[in-house]
CSV table of C-alpha atoms in Angstrom, one decimal:
chain,number,residue,atom,x,y,z
A,1038,UNK,CA,0.0,0.0,0.0
A,1039,UNK,CA,1.5,3.3,-1.1
A,1040,UNK,CA,1.2,6.0,1.6
A,1041,UNK,CA,0.0,9.5,0.8
A,1042,UNK,CA,2.8,12.1,1.0
A,1043,UNK,CA,0.6,14.8,2.6
A,1044,UNK,CA,-1.8,12.9,4.8
A,1045,UNK,CA,-1.4,9.1,5.2
A,1046,UNK,CA,-4.1,8.9,7.9
A,1047,UNK,CA,-6.6,7.4,5.5
A,1048,UNK,CA,-4.2,4.6,4.5
A,1049,UNK,CA,-3.4,3.9,8.2
A,1050,UNK,CA,-7.1,3.7,9.0
A,1051,UNK,CA,-7.6,1.3,6.0
A,1052,UNK,CA,-4.7,-0.9,7.2
A,1053,UNK,CA,-6.3,-1.2,10.7
A,1054,UNK,CA,-9.6,-2.1,9.2
A,1055,UNK,CA,-8.0,-4.7,6.9
A,1056,UNK,CA,-6.0,-6.3,9.8
A,1057,UNK,CA,-9.0,-6.4,12.1
A,1058,UNK,CA,-11.2,-8.1,9.4
A,1059,UNK,CA,-8.4,-10.4,8.1
A,1060,UNK,CA,-5.7,-10.9,10.7
A,1061,UNK,CA,-3.7,-13.3,8.5
A,1062,UNK,CA,-3.2,-10.6,5.9
A,1063,UNK,CA,0.4,-9.3,5.5
A,1064,UNK,CA,0.6,-5.6,4.7
A,1065,UNK,CA,3.6,-3.9,3.1
A,1066,UNK,CA,3.6,-0.1,3.0
A,1067,UNK,CA,5.7,2.1,0.8
A,1068,UNK,CA,6.6,5.8,0.6
A,1069,UNK,CA,9.3,8.2,-0.5
A,1070,UNK,CA,9.3,9.6,3.0
A,1071,UNK,CA,11.5,7.2,5.1
A,1072,UNK,CA,11.4,9.1,8.4
A,1073,UNK,CA,11.3,7.0,11.5
A,1074,UNK,CA,8.1,8.7,12.6
A,1075,UNK,CA,6.2,7.5,9.5
A,1076,UNK,CA,7.7,4.0,9.7
A,1077,UNK,CA,6.7,3.7,13.3
A,1078,UNK,CA,3.1,4.8,12.6
A,1079,UNK,CA,3.1,2.3,9.7
A,1080,UNK,CA,4.1,-0.5,12.0
A,1081,UNK,CA,1.7,0.6,14.8
A,1082,UNK,CA,-1.2,0.6,12.3
A,1083,UNK,CA,-0.5,-3.0,11.6
A,1084,UNK,CA,1.8,-3.0,8.6
A,1085,UNK,CA,4.5,-5.8,8.6
A,1086,UNK,CA,7.1,-4.1,6.4
A,1087,UNK,CA,8.0,-0.8,4.9
A,1088,UNK,CA,9.6,0.0,1.5
A,1089,UNK,CA,11.2,3.2,0.2
A,1090,UNK,CA,9.9,4.3,-3.2
A,1091,UNK,CA,10.9,3.6,-5.9
A,1092,UNK,CA,10.9,0.0,-5.0
A,1093,UNK,CA,14.1,-1.9,-5.7
A,1094,UNK,CA,13.4,-5.5,-6.8
A,1095,UNK,CA,15.9,-7.2,-4.6
A,1096,UNK,CA,14.6,-5.3,-1.5
A,1097,UNK,CA,11.0,-6.2,-2.4
A,1098,UNK,CA,12.1,-9.9,-2.9
A,1099,UNK,CA,13.9,-9.9,0.6
A,1100,UNK,CA,10.9,-8.4,2.3
A,1101,UNK,CA,8.5,-11.0,0.8
A,1102,UNK,CA,10.9,-13.8,2.0
A,1103,UNK,CA,11.0,-12.3,5.4
A,1104,UNK,CA,7.2,-12.2,5.7
A,1105,UNK,CA,7.0,-15.8,4.4
A,1106,UNK,CA,9.5,-16.8,7.1
A,1107,UNK,CA,7.5,-15.0,9.8
A,1108,UNK,CA,4.2,-16.8,8.6
A,1109,UNK,CA,5.9,-20.2,8.6
A,1110,UNK,CA,7.4,-19.6,12.1
A,1111,UNK,CA,4.0,-18.5,13.3
A,1112,UNK,CA,2.3,-21.5,12.0
A,1113,UNK,CA,4.9,-23.9,13.4
A,1114,UNK,CA,4.8,-22.2,16.8
A,1115,UNK,CA,1.3,-20.9,17.1
A,1116,UNK,CA,0.9,-22.3,20.5
A,1117,UNK,CA,3.9,-20.6,21.9
A,1118,UNK,CA,3.7,-16.9,22.7
A,1119,UNK,CA,6.4,-15.7,25.1
A,1120,UNK,CA,5.6,-13.1,27.8
A,1121,UNK,CA,7.5,-9.7,27.1
A,1122,UNK,CA,8.5,-7.5,30.0
A,1123,UNK,CA,9.9,-4.1,29.1
A,1124,UNK,CA,12.1,-2.4,31.8
A,1125,UNK,CA,12.2,1.4,31.4
A,1126,UNK,CA,13.1,4.6,33.3
A,1127,UNK,CA,12.5,8.2,32.4
A,1128,UNK,CA,16.0,9.1,33.3
A,1129,UNK,CA,19.5,7.6,33.3
A,1130,UNK,CA,21.2,6.3,36.4
A,1131,UNK,CA,18.1,4.6,37.9
A,1132,UNK,CA,19.6,1.1,37.6
A,1133,UNK,CA,17.5,-0.2,34.8
A,1134,UNK,CA,20.2,-2.5,33.4
A,1135,UNK,CA,21.0,-4.0,36.9
A,1136,UNK,CA,17.3,-4.5,37.5
A,1137,UNK,CA,16.5,-5.9,34.0
A,1138,UNK,CA,19.4,-8.3,34.1
A,1139,UNK,CA,18.6,-9.7,37.6
A,1140,UNK,CA,14.8,-9.8,36.6
A,1141,UNK,CA,15.6,-11.9,33.6
A,1142,UNK,CA,17.9,-14.1,35.8
A,1143,UNK,CA,15.1,-14.5,38.3
A,1144,UNK,CA,12.6,-16.0,35.8
A,1145,UNK,CA,12.0,-19.7,36.3
A,1146,UNK,CA,11.6,-20.3,32.5
A,1147,UNK,CA,13.7,-20.1,29.4
A,1148,UNK,CA,14.3,-16.3,29.2
A,1149,UNK,CA,16.1,-14.0,26.8
A,1150,UNK,CA,17.4,-10.6,27.9
A,1151,UNK,CA,17.3,-8.2,25.0
A,1152,UNK,CA,19.6,-5.2,25.3
A,1153,UNK,CA,17.8,-2.5,23.3
A,1154,UNK,CA,19.8,0.4,24.6
A,1155,UNK,CA,21.2,0.4,21.1
A,1156,UNK,CA,23.8,3.1,21.4
A,1157,UNK,CA,25.1,2.5,25.0
A,1158,UNK,CA,24.0,-1.0,26.0
A,1159,UNK,CA,26.2,-3.0,28.4
A,1160,UNK,CA,24.0,-5.8,29.5
A,1161,UNK,CA,26.7,-8.3,28.3
A,1162,UNK,CA,29.1,-7.1,30.9
A,1163,UNK,CA,26.4,-7.5,33.7
A,1164,UNK,CA,26.3,-11.2,32.7
A,1165,UNK,CA,30.0,-11.6,32.4
A,1166,UNK,CA,29.9,-12.1,28.6
A,1167,UNK,CA,32.7,-10.3,26.9
A,1168,UNK,CA,34.0,-12.6,24.1
A,1169,UNK,CA,32.4,-13.7,20.8
A,1170,UNK,CA,29.3,-11.7,21.4
A,1171,UNK,CA,26.9,-11.4,18.5
A,1172,UNK,CA,24.6,-8.4,18.6
A,1173,UNK,CA,21.3,-7.3,17.1
A,1174,UNK,CA,23.1,-5.9,14.1
A,1175,UNK,CA,23.8,-9.6,13.1
A,1176,UNK,CA,20.1,-9.8,12.3
A,1177,UNK,CA,19.8,-6.7,10.1
A,1178,UNK,CA,19.6,-7.4,6.4
A,1179,UNK,CA,19.0,-11.1,6.8
A,1180,UNK,CA,16.8,-12.3,4.0
A,1181,UNK,CA,15.8,-15.5,5.8
A,1182,UNK,CA,15.9,-16.5,9.4
A,1183,UNK,CA,15.8,-20.1,10.6
A,1184,UNK,CA,16.5,-21.6,13.9
A,1185,UNK,CA,20.2,-22.0,13.4
A,1186,UNK,CA,20.5,-18.3,12.3
A,1187,UNK,CA,18.6,-17.1,15.4
A,1188,UNK,CA,20.9,-19.2,17.5
A,1189,UNK,CA,24.0,-17.6,15.9
A,1190,UNK,CA,23.2,-14.2,17.2
A,1191,UNK,CA,22.1,-15.2,20.7
A,1192,UNK,CA,24.6,-15.6,23.4
A,1193,UNK,CA,23.9,-18.3,26.1
A,1194,UNK,CA,24.5,-17.3,29.7
A,1195,UNK,CA,23.0,-20.3,31.4
A,1196,UNK,CA,20.5,-23.1,30.8
A,1197,UNK,CA,17.6,-20.6,31.5
A,1198,UNK,CA,19.0,-17.3,30.3
A,1199,UNK,CA,20.3,-16.0,27.0
A,1200,UNK,CA,21.3,-12.6,25.8
A,1201,UNK,CA,20.5,-10.5,22.6
A,1202,UNK,CA,23.3,-8.0,23.0
A,1203,UNK,CA,23.3,-4.3,21.8
A,1204,UNK,CA,25.5,-3.2,19.0
A,1205,UNK,CA,29.1,-3.0,20.0
A,1206,UNK,CA,29.6,0.3,18.2
A,1207,UNK,CA,27.2,3.2,18.7
A,1208,UNK,CA,27.0,4.1,15.0
A,1209,UNK,CA,25.6,0.6,14.2
A,1210,UNK,CA,22.4,1.6,15.9
A,1211,UNK,CA,21.6,3.8,12.9
A,1212,UNK,CA,21.0,0.7,10.8
A,1213,UNK,CA,18.2,-0.7,13.1
A,1214,UNK,CA,14.8,0.4,12.3
A,1215,UNK,CA,11.5,0.0,14.3
A,1216,UNK,CA,10.3,-2.7,12.0
A,1217,UNK,CA,13.5,-4.7,12.7
A,1218,UNK,CA,12.8,-4.5,16.5
A,1219,UNK,CA,9.1,-5.6,15.9
A,1220,UNK,CA,10.2,-8.5,13.7
A,1221,UNK,CA,13.0,-9.8,15.8
A,1222,UNK,CA,10.9,-9.7,19.0
A,1223,UNK,CA,8.1,-11.4,17.2
A,1224,UNK,CA,10.4,-14.3,16.4
A,1225,UNK,CA,12.1,-14.6,19.7
A,1226,UNK,CA,8.9,-14.7,21.7
A,1227,UNK,CA,8.0,-17.8,19.8
A,1228,UNK,CA,11.3,-19.4,21.0
A,1229,UNK,CA,11.5,-18.2,24.6
A,1230,UNK,CA,8.9,-18.3,27.3
A,1231,UNK,CA,9.8,-14.9,28.6
A,1232,UNK,CA,11.6,-11.8,27.0
A,1233,UNK,CA,13.0,-9.1,29.3
A,1234,UNK,CA,13.8,-5.8,27.3
A,1235,UNK,CA,16.5,-3.5,28.8
A,1236,UNK,CA,15.4,-0.1,27.2
A,1237,UNK,CA,17.0,3.3,27.1
A,1238,UNK,CA,15.5,6.3,28.8
A,1239,UNK,CA,14.2,7.9,25.6
A,1240,UNK,CA,11.1,7.6,23.6
A,1241,UNK,CA,12.7,7.1,20.2
A,1242,UNK,CA,10.9,5.1,17.5
A,1243,UNK,CA,12.8,1.9,18.2
A,1244,UNK,CA,12.0,2.1,21.9
A,1245,UNK,CA,8.3,2.8,21.3
A,1246,UNK,CA,8.2,-0.2,18.9
A,1247,UNK,CA,9.5,-2.4,21.7
A,1248,UNK,CA,7.1,-0.9,24.3
A,1249,UNK,CA,4.1,-1.6,21.9
A,1250,UNK,CA,5.0,-5.3,21.9
A,1251,UNK,CA,5.4,-5.5,25.7
A,1252,UNK,CA,2.9,-7.4,27.8
A,1253,UNK,CA,4.1,-5.6,30.9
A,1254,UNK,CA,6.2,-2.4,31.4
A,1255,UNK,CA,8.2,-2.0,34.6
A,1256,UNK,CA,9.1,1.6,35.2
A,1257,UNK,CA,12.2,1.9,37.5
A,1258,UNK,CA,12.0,4.9,39.9
A,1259,UNK,CA,14.4,6.3,42.4
A,1260,UNK,CA,13.0,8.4,45.1
A,1261,UNK,CA,14.4,11.8,44.4
A,1262,UNK,CA,12.8,14.8,42.7
A,1263,UNK,CA,14.3,14.2,39.2
A,1264,UNK,CA,13.4,10.6,39.3
A,1265,UNK,CA,9.8,11.3,40.4
A,1266,UNK,CA,9.4,14.0,37.7
A,1267,UNK,CA,10.7,11.8,34.9
A,1268,UNK,CA,8.5,9.0,36.0
A,1269,UNK,CA,5.5,11.2,36.0
A,1270,UNK,CA,6.4,12.3,32.4
A,1271,UNK,CA,6.8,8.7,31.3
A,1272,UNK,CA,3.4,7.7,32.8
A,1273,UNK,CA,1.8,10.5,30.8
A,1274,UNK,CA,3.5,9.4,27.6
A,1275,UNK,CA,2.3,5.8,28.2
A,1276,UNK,CA,-1.2,7.2,28.6
A,1277,UNK,CA,-1.0,9.1,25.4
A,1278,UNK,CA,0.3,6.0,23.6
A,1279,UNK,CA,-2.9,4.3,24.7
A,1280,UNK,CA,-1.3,1.7,27.0
A,1281,UNK,CA,-3.7,0.2,29.6
A,1282,UNK,CA,-2.8,1.1,33.3
A,1283,UNK,CA,-2.7,-2.6,34.0
A,1284,UNK,CA,0.2,-2.9,31.6
A,1285,UNK,CA,2.4,-0.4,33.5
A,1286,UNK,CA,4.0,-1.0,36.9
A,1287,UNK,CA,6.3,1.1,39.0
A,1288,UNK,CA,9.2,-0.3,41.0
A,1289,UNK,CA,11.3,1.7,43.4
A,1290,UNK,CA,15.0,1.0,43.2
A,1291,UNK,CA,17.6,1.7,45.9
A,1292,UNK,CA,14.9,1.9,48.6
A,1293,UNK,CA,15.8,2.8,52.1
A,1294,UNK,CA,13.6,3.6,55.2
A,1295,UNK,CA,15.8,6.8,55.6
A,1296,UNK,CA,14.9,8.3,52.4
A,1297,UNK,CA,13.1,11.7,53.1
A,1298,UNK,CA,10.4,11.3,50.4
A,1299,UNK,CA,7.3,9.6,51.8
A,1300,UNK,CA,6.2,6.8,49.6
A,1301,UNK,CA,2.6,7.3,50.1
A,1302,UNK,CA,2.9,10.9,48.7
A,1303,UNK,CA,4.8,9.7,45.7
A,1304,UNK,CA,2.1,7.1,45.0
A,1305,UNK,CA,-0.6,9.7,45.4
A,1306,UNK,CA,1.3,12.2,43.1
A,1307,UNK,CA,1.9,9.6,40.4
A,1308,UNK,CA,-1.6,8.0,40.9
A,1309,UNK,CA,0.3,4.7,40.8
A,1310,UNK,CA,0.9,2.0,43.4
A,1311,UNK,CA,4.4,0.6,43.6
A,1312,UNK,CA,4.6,-3.2,43.1
A,1313,UNK,CA,8.0,-3.4,44.6
A,1314,UNK,CA,10.8,-1.7,46.5
A,1315,UNK,CA,14.3,-3.0,45.8
A,1316,UNK,CA,16.5,-2.4,48.8
A,1317,UNK,CA,19.6,-0.2,48.6
A,1318,UNK,CA,22.8,-2.1,49.1
A,1319,UNK,CA,25.6,-0.4,47.1
A,1320,UNK,CA,28.3,-2.8,48.1
A,1321,UNK,CA,26.5,-5.9,47.0
A,1322,UNK,CA,25.2,-4.4,43.8
A,1323,UNK,CA,28.6,-3.0,42.7
A,1324,UNK,CA,30.2,-6.4,43.7
A,1325,UNK,CA,27.8,-8.3,41.4
A,1326,UNK,CA,28.2,-5.8,38.5
A,1327,UNK,CA,32.0,-6.0,38.8
A,1328,UNK,CA,31.9,-9.9,39.0
A,1329,UNK,CA,29.7,-9.9,35.9
A,1330,UNK,CA,27.2,-12.1,37.7
A,1331,UNK,CA,23.5,-11.3,38.5
A,1332,UNK,CA,23.0,-10.8,42.2
A,1333,UNK,CA,20.1,-13.3,42.2
A,1334,UNK,CA,22.8,-15.9,41.2
A,1335,UNK,CA,25.7,-14.8,43.3
A,1336,UNK,CA,23.8,-14.0,46.5
A,1337,UNK,CA,20.5,-15.9,46.4
A,1338,UNK,CA,19.8,-15.2,50.0
A,1339,UNK,CA,20.0,-11.3,50.0
A,1340,UNK,CA,17.0,-9.1,50.4
A,1341,UNK,CA,17.5,-7.6,47.0
A,1342,UNK,CA,17.3,-11.1,45.4
A,1343,UNK,CA,14.1,-11.8,47.4
A,1344,UNK,CA,12.4,-8.7,46.3
A,1345,UNK,CA,13.4,-9.1,42.6
A,1346,UNK,CA,12.2,-12.7,42.6
A,1347,UNK,CA,8.9,-11.6,44.0
A,1348,UNK,CA,8.6,-8.9,41.3
A,1349,UNK,CA,9.5,-11.5,38.7
A,1350,UNK,CA,6.6,-13.7,39.9
A,1351,UNK,CA,4.2,-10.8,39.5
A,1352,UNK,CA,5.2,-9.5,36.1
A,1353,UNK,CA,5.6,-13.0,34.6
A,1354,UNK,CA,2.0,-13.7,35.1
A,1355,UNK,CA,2.4,-15.7,38.4
A,1356,UNK,CA,0.9,-13.2,40.7
A,1357,UNK,CA,-1.5,-10.2,41.1
A,1358,UNK,CA,0.4,-6.9,40.5
A,1359,UNK,CA,-2.4,-5.0,42.3
A,1360,UNK,CA,-1.9,-6.9,45.5
A,1361,UNK,CA,-0.2,-4.0,47.4
A,1362,UNK,CA,-1.2,-5.3,50.8
A,1363,UNK,CA,1.2,-8.2,50.5
A,1364,UNK,CA,4.0,-5.8,49.6
A,1365,UNK,CA,3.3,-3.6,52.6
A,1366,UNK,CA,3.4,-6.6,55.0
A,1367,UNK,CA,6.7,-7.7,53.5
A,1368,UNK,CA,8.2,-4.2,53.9
A,1369,UNK,CA,7.2,-3.9,57.5
A,1370,UNK,CA,9.2,-7.1,58.1
A,1371,UNK,CA,12.1,-6.0,56.1
A,1372,UNK,CA,12.5,-2.4,57.2
A,1373,UNK,CA,10.2,-1.8,60.2
A,1374,UNK,CA,8.5,1.0,58.4
A,1375,UNK,CA,8.9,4.3,60.1
A,1376,UNK,CA,7.8,7.8,59.2
A,1377,UNK,CA,10.9,9.8,58.3
A,1378,UNK,CA,11.5,12.9,60.2
A,1379,UNK,CA,12.0,16.2,58.3
A,1380,UNK,CA,10.6,14.7,55.2
A,1381,UNK,CA,10.5,16.6,52.0
A,1382,UNK,CA,7.3,18.5,51.1
A,1383,UNK,CA,6.8,16.7,47.8
A,1384,UNK,CA,3.6,18.2,46.4
A,1385,UNK,CA,4.7,21.9,46.3
A,1386,UNK,CA,8.1,21.0,44.8
A,1387,UNK,CA,6.5,18.8,42.1
A,1388,UNK,CA,3.8,21.3,41.3
A,1389,UNK,CA,6.5,24.1,40.9
A,1390,UNK,CA,8.5,21.6,38.6
């Protein structure tokens, strides 16, 4: 379907109607405009591939072969549909990669950790994988993907955990388009029971493509004013993108009872209940990062491990993420909840911000 240069809204609406009435139909869109915004809108409307006009015969042939491969894979694995958990934060430094790596390691099913921080991803080092690493760029421009090819660009960490690494060079991220993210995740979720996505803290088109496919989004928050502000902005973006509130969950990282920001006020400000509070233990966290081994593996009895495993059970479909009373009981036992003295006046500061 050729998209109108001036206003492609009619074509997007037609694609949605076509997919709704005939879900098995594969749609290829084409346009002279190759902006990431247009490609992303095309993918979100339901198109499977995007071509630049004028169409090159070899590129068209490759697209048709890729769609055929997807259809065959879908038919052979129609009963398998892995659960996708995206880990995101509105700002850097919140500990997303640490949390995502340990969350993936805490799953009790075959899991893939996908490092989609395309320009600065470092999940491989969190798993102690430094040699012979194949990245997402190994997938780009592949005309056909079979099981052996998929295996070639996935790095195994353990019997239950594998890694899809980010590009080793920042400039390689320019070659990865939103439809590449959509297609590779579609294939991988047929092979693994769970996918954990380590995302950057920006809403670029590739990140939104990944968020669209996620069954659950975990927003990692640190209890400081910049962290609260960025989380509030992210939640508003998720709402504008049309994500259901049941899909989005907030987790506090580096939690301590001595933090002068009352948790209840943060929850009221965000209109969101926290599903977990990961304790602050700088020494243990840095030790596991420097060892290149997830803390849930190196220290299975730590409080951090216990909380991440509990969160993993919730977001993997094994528990009720709205059950905050259980969380409160757990925290009283862990920390002996106290009301901090001299706590920050959150609402006035946030309103001013």
